[in-house]
Short mmCIF file of C-alpha atoms (C1' of nucleotides) and ligand atoms in Angstrom, two decimals:
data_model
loop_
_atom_site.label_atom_id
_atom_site.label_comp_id
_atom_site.label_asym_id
_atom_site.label_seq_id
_atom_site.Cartn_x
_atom_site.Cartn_y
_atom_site.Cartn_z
CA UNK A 1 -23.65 -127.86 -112.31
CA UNK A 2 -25.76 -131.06 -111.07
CA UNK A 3 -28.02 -130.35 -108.25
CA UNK A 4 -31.19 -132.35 -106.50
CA UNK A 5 -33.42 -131.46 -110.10
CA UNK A 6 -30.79 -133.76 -111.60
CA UNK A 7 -31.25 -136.13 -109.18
CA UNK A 8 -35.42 -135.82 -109.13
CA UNK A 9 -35.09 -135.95 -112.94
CA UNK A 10 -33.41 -139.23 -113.15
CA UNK A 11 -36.16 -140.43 -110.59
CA UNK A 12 -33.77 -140.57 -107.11
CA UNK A 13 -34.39 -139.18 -104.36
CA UNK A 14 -32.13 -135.61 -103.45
CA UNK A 15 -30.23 -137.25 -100.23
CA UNK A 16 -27.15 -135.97 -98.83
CA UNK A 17 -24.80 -138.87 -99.89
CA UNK A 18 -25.99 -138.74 -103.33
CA UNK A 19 -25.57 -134.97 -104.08
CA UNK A 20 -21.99 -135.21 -102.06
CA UNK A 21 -21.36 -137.42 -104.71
CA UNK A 22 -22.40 -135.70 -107.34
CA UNK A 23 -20.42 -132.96 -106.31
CA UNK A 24 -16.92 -134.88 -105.52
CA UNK A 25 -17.46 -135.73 -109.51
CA UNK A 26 -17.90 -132.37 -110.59
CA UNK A 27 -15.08 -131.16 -108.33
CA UNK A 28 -12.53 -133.37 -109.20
CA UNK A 29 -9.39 -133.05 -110.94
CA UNK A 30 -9.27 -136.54 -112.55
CA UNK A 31 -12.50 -136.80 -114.67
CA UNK A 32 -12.15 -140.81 -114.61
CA UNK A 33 -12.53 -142.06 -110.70
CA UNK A 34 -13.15 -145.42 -109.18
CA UNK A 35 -15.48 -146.05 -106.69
CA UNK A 36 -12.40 -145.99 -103.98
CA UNK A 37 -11.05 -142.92 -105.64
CA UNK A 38 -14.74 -141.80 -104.90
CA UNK A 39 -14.63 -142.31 -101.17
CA UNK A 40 -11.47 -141.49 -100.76
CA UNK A 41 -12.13 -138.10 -101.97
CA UNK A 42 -14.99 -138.19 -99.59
CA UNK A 43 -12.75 -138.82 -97.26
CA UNK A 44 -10.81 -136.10 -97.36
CA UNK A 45 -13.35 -133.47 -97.64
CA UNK A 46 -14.46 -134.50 -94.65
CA UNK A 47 -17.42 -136.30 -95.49
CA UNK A 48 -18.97 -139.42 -94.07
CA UNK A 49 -20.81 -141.49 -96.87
CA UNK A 50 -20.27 -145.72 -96.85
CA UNK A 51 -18.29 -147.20 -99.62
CA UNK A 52 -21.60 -149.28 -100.16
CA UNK A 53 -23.04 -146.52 -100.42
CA UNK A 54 -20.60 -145.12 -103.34
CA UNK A 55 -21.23 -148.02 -105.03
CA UNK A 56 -24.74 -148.32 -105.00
CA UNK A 57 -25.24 -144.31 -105.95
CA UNK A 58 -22.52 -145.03 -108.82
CA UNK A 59 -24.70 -148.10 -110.26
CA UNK A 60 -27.71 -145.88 -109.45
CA UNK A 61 -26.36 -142.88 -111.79
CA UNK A 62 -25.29 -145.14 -114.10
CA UNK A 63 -28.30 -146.31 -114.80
CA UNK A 64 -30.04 -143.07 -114.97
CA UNK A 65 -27.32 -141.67 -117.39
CA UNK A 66 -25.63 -139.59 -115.09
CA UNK A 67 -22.23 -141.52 -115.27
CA UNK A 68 -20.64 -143.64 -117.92
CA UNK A 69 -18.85 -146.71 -116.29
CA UNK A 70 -15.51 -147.76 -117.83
CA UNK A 71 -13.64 -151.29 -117.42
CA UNK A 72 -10.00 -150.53 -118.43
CA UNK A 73 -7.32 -152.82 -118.25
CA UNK A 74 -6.36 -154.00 -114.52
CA UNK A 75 -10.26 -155.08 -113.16
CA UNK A 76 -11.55 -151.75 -111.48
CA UNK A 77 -14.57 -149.85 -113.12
CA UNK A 78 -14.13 -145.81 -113.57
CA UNK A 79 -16.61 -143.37 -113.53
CA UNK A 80 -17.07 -140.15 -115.30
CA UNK A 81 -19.96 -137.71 -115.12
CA UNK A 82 -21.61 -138.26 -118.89
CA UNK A 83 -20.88 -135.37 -120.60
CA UNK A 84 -23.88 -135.49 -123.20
CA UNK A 85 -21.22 -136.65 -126.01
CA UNK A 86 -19.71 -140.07 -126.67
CA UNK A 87 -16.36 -140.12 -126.88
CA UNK A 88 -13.26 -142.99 -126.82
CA UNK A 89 -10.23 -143.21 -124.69
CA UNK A 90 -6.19 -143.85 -125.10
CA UNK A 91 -5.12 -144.91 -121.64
CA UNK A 92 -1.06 -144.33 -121.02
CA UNK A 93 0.14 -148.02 -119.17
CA UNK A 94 2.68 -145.80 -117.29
CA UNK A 95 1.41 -142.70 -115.43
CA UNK A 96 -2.33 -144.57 -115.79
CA UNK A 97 -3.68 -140.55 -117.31
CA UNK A 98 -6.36 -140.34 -119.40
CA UNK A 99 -6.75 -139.04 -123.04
CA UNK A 100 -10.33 -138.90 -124.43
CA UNK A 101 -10.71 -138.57 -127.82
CA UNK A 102 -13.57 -138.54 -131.17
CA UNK A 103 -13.18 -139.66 -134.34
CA UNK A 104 -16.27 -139.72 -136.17
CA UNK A 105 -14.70 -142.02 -138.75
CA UNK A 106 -14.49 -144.67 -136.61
CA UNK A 107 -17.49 -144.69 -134.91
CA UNK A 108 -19.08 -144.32 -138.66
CA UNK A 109 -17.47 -147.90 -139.56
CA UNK A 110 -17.95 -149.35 -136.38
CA UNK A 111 -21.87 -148.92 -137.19
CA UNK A 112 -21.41 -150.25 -140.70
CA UNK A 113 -19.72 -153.25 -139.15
CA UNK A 114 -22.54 -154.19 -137.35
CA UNK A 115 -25.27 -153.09 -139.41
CA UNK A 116 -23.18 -155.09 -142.34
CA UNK A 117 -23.33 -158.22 -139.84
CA UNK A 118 -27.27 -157.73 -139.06
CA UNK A 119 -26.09 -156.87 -135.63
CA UNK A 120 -28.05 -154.03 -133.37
CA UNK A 121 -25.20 -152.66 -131.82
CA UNK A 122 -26.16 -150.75 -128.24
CA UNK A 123 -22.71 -149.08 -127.38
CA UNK A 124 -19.30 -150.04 -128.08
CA UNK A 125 -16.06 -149.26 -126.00
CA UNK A 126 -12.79 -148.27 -127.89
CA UNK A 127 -9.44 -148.63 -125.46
CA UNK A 128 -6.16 -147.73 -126.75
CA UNK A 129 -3.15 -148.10 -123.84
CA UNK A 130 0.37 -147.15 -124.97
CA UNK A 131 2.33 -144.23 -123.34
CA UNK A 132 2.09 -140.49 -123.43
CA UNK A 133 3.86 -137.94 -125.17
CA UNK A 134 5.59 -137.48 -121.15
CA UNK A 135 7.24 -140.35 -121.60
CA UNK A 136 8.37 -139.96 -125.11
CA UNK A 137 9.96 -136.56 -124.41
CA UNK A 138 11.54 -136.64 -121.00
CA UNK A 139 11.93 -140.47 -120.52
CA UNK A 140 9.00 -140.04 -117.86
CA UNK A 141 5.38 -139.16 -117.87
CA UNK A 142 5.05 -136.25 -116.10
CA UNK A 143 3.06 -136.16 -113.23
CA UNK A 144 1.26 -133.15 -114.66
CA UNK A 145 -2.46 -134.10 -114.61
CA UNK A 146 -3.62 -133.50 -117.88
CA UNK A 147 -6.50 -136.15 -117.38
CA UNK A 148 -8.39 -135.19 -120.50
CA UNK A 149 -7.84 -133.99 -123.88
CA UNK A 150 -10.97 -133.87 -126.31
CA UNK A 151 -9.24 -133.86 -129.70
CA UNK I 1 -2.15 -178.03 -133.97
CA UNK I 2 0.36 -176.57 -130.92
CA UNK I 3 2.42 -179.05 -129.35
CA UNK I 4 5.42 -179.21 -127.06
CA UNK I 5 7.57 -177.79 -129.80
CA UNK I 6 5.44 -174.47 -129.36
CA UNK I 7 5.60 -174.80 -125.49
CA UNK I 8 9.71 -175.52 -125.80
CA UNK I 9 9.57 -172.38 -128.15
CA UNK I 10 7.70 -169.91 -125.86
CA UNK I 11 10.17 -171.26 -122.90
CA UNK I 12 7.51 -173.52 -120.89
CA UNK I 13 8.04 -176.72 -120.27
CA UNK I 14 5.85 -178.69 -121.73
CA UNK I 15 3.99 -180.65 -118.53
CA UNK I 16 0.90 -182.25 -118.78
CA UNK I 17 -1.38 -179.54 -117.35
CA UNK I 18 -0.33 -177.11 -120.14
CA UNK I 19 -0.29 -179.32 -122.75
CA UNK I 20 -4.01 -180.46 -121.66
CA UNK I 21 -5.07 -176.60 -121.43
CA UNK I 22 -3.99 -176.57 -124.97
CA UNK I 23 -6.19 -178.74 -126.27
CA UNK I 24 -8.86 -177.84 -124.81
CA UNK I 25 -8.45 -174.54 -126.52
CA UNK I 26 -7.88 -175.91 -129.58
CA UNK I 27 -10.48 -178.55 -129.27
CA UNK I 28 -13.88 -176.24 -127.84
CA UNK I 29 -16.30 -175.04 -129.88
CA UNK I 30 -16.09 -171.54 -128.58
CA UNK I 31 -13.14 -169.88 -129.21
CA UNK I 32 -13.30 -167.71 -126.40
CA UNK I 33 -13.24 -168.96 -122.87
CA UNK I 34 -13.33 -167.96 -119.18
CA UNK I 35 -10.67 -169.22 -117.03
CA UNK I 36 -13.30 -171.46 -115.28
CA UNK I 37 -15.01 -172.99 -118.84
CA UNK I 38 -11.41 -173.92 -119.21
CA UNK I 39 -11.60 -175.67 -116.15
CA UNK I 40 -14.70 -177.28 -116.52
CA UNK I 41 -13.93 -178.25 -120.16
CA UNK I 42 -10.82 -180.02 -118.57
CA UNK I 43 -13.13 -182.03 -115.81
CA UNK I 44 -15.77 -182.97 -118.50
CA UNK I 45 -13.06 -184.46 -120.06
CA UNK I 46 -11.66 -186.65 -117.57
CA UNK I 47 -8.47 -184.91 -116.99
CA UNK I 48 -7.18 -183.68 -113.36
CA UNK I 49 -6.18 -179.91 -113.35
CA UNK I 50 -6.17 -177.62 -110.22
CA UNK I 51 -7.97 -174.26 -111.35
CA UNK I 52 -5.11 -172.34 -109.84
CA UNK I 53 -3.21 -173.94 -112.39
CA UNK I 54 -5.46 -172.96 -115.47
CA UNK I 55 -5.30 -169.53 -114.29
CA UNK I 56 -1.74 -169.77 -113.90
CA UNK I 57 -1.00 -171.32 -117.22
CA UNK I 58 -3.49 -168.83 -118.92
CA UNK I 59 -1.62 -166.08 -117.78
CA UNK I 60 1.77 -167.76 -118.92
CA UNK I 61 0.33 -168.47 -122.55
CA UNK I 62 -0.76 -164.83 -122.75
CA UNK I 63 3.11 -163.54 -121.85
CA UNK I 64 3.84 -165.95 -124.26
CA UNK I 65 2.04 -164.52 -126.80
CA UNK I 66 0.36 -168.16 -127.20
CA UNK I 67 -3.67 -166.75 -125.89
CA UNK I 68 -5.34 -163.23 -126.08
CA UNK I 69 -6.35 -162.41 -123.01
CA UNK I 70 -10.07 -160.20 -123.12
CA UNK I 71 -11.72 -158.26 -121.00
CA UNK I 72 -15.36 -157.91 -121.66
CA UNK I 73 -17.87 -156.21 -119.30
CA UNK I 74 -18.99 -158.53 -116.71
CA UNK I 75 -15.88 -158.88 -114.99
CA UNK I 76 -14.54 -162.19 -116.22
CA UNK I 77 -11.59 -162.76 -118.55
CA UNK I 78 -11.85 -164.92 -121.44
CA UNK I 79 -9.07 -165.81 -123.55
CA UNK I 80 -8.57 -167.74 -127.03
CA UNK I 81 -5.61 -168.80 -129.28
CA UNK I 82 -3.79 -166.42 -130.59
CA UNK I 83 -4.50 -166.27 -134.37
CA UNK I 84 -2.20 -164.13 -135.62
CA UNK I 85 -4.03 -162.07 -137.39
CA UNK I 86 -5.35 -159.27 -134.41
CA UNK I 87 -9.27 -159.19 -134.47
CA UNK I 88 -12.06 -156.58 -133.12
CA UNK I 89 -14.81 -158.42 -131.17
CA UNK I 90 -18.72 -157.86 -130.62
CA UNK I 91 -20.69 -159.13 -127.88
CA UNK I 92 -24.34 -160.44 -127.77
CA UNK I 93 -25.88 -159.07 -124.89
CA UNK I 94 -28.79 -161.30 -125.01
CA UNK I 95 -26.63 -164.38 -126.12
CA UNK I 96 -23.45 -164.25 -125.52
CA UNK I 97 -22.55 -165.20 -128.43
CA UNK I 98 -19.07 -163.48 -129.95
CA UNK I 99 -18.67 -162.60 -133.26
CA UNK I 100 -15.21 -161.21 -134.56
CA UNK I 101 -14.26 -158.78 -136.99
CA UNK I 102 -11.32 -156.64 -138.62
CA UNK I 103 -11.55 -153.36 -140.10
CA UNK I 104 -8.51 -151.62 -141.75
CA UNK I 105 -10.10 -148.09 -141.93
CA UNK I 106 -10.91 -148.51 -138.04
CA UNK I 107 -7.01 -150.24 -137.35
CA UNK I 108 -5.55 -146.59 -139.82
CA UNK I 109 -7.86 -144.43 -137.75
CA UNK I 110 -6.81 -145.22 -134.14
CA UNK I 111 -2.70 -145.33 -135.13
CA UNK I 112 -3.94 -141.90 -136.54
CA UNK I 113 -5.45 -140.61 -133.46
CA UNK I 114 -2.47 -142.06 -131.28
CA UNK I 115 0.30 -140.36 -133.57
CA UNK I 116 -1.72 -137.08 -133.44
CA UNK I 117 -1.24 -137.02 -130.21
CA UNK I 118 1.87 -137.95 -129.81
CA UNK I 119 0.95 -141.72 -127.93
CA UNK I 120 2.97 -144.22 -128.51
CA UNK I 121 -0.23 -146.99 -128.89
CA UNK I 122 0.90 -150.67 -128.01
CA UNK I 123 -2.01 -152.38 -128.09
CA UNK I 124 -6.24 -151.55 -128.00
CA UNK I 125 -9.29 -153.34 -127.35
CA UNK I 126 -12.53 -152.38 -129.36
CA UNK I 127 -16.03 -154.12 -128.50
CA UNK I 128 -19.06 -153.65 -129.76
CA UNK I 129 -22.28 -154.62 -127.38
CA UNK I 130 -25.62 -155.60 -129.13
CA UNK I 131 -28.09 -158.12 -130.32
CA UNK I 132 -27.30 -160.69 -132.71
CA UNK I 133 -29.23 -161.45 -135.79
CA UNK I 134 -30.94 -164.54 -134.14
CA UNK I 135 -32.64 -161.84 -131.91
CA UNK I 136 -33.40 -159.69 -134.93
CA UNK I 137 -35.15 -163.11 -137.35
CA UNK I 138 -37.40 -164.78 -134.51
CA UNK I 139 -37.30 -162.77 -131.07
CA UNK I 140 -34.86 -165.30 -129.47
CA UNK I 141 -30.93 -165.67 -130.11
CA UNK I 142 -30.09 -169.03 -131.21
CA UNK I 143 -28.65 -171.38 -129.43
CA UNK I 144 -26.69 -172.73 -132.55
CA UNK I 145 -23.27 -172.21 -131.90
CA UNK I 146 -21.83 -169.55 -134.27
CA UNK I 147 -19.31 -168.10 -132.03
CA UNK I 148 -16.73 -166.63 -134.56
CA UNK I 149 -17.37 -165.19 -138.14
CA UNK I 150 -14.43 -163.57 -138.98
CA UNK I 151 -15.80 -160.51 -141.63
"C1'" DT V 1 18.67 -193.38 -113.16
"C1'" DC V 2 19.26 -189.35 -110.20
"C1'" DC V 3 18.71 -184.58 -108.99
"C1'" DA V 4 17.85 -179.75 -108.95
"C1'" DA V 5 14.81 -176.70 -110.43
"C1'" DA V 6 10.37 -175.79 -111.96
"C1'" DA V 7 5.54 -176.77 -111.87
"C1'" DT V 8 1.45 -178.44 -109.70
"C1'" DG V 9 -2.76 -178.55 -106.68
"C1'" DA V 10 -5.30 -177.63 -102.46
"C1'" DG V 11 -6.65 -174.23 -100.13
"C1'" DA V 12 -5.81 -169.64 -98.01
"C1'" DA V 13 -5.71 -164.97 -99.16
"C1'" DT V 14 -6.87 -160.84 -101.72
"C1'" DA V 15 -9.39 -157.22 -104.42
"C1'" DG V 16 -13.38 -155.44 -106.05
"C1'" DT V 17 -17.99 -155.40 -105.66
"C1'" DT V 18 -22.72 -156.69 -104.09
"C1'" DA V 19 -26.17 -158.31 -100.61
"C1'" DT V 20 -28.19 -158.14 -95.94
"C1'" DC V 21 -30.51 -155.90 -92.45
"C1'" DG V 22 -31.34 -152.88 -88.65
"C1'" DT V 23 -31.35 -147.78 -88.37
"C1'" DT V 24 -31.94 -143.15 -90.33
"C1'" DG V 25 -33.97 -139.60 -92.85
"C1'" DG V 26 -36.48 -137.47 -97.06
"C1'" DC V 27 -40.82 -136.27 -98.23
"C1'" DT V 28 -45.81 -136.41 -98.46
"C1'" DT V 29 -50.07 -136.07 -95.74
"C1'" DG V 30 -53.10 -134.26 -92.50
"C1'" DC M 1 -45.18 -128.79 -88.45
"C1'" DA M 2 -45.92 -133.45 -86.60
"C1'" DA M 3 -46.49 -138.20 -88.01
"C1'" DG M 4 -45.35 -142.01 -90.45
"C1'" DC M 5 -44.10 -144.60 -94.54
"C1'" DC M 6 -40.81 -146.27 -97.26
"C1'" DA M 7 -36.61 -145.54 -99.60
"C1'" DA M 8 -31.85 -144.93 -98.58
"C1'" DC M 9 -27.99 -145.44 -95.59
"C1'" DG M 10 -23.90 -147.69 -93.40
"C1'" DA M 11 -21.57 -151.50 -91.23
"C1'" DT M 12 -20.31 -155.63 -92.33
"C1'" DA M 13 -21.00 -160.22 -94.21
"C1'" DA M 14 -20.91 -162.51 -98.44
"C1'" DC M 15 -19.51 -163.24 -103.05
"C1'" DT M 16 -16.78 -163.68 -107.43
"C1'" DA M 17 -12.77 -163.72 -109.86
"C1'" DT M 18 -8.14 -164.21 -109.38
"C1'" DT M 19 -3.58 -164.71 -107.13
"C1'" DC M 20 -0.56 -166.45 -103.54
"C1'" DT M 21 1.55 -170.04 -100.46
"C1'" DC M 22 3.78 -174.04 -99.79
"C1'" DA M 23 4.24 -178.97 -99.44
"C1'" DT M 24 4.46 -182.48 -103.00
"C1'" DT M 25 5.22 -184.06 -107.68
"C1'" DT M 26 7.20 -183.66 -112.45
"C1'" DT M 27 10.24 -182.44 -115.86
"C1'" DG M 28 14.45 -182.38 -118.40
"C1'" DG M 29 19.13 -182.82 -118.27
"C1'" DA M 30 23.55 -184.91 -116.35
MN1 MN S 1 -14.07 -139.99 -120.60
MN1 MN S 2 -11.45 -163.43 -130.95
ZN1 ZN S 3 1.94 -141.38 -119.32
ZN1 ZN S 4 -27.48 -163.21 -129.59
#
DNA sequence: TCCAAAATGAGAATAGTTATCGTTGGCTTG
DNA sequence: CAAGCCAACGATAACTATTCTCATTTTGGA
């Protein structure tokens, strides 16, 4: 649970819009939002904060390590609250959930392939889009919101 | 060397515009390239295309399966030939130079993560963000163009 | 050569995001 | 706890990348 010692900890300032925001993250069923899907959730619990404003705080977490930022497919950012661990994502192209997964063997050669290359890599972001096992089984993905699955 | 024959093939008529865009993919010395370098490449030579028209064409070659379409962070799409032979990317930060790369263990490790869980992958994007070696040897990228080294 | 259909180009429109700027409010000081 | 400074806010203008519209031009085939 993120509170205003988060926020003093990462240097910002505990205002109103910023721990709403924190809290519409924590809250929310679908870990990966975009800065709409922010304020629209704002929105609807009945809270008054700018979309400026969303974006700015977003940047502004991001930057303190609060949030990882995401540019899948289709030209909107996502946001997710970082959960201390680095993980990957599959992305299904037809019910737009999302699958998070680790495999330490691929982040191991993705370091060797830099390090081989005298590259300094800083981060790295792994995409896979296909279609979930909804589709697969029932001809649909189900609307079921399974938004993440560590594997 | 594309020609008509490969616009005929891919069902586009082969106009001037796209056979103009072609070269100029063909012909630049970096492989990848925004919609609007495209553009530019095209005035710098002489030759009259609209920019809707790159864009449009772009997006037409990528359907085609004739350009790779790539979304790095920063919000602009850059697109080169299509080899072939699929590629993993990584991205100077400093630079901007783009260096490419293929890994088999990586490639048997994500259709291993998608089967597990029962995805049905149809494509992925994997790029890594860093500092070149030119950063590394004298404090400064260079400005020499070594946009693709295909390990 | 002639024509219908497809493609082009100029510019308007759109989506997502960032910048501007006057007002508000968090927080430190006295 | 009042005062005041400065950061943060919110409305909206501006911006960037991209797509759409539509009148005009080209292409490829008859
Ligand atoms: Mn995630
Ligand atoms: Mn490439
Ligand atoms: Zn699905
Ligand atoms: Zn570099």
């Amino acid at each position: 649970m993120r509170d205003s010692a988060d926020l003093k900890k990462a240097g910002l300032k505990a205002t109103l819009p910023r721990l709403k925001i924190l809290t519409i993250l924590e809250g929310a069923k679908e870990r990966h939002m975009s800065a709409e899907d922010v304020y629209k959730a704002l929105l609807d619990s009945g809270e008054e904060v700018g979309l400026a404003t969303v974006y700015r705080v977003l940047t502004q977490f991001e930057t303190a390590g609060l949030v990882i930022r995401h540019n899948f497919e289709g030209g909107r950012a996502v946001f997710e609250l970082n959960q201390g661990h680095h993980h990957d994502h599959m992305v299904c192209v037809e019910c737009g959930k999302v699958f998070e997964f680790y495999d330490p063997a691929i982040e191991a050669r993705q370091r060797k392939v830099a390090e081989t290359n005298g590259f300094v890599m800083e981060e790295h972001s792994l995409y896979i889009y296909g279609t979930c096992d909804g589709l697969k089984k029932s001809g649909v993905c189900s609307k079921k919101t399974r938004s993440s699955t560590l594997v």
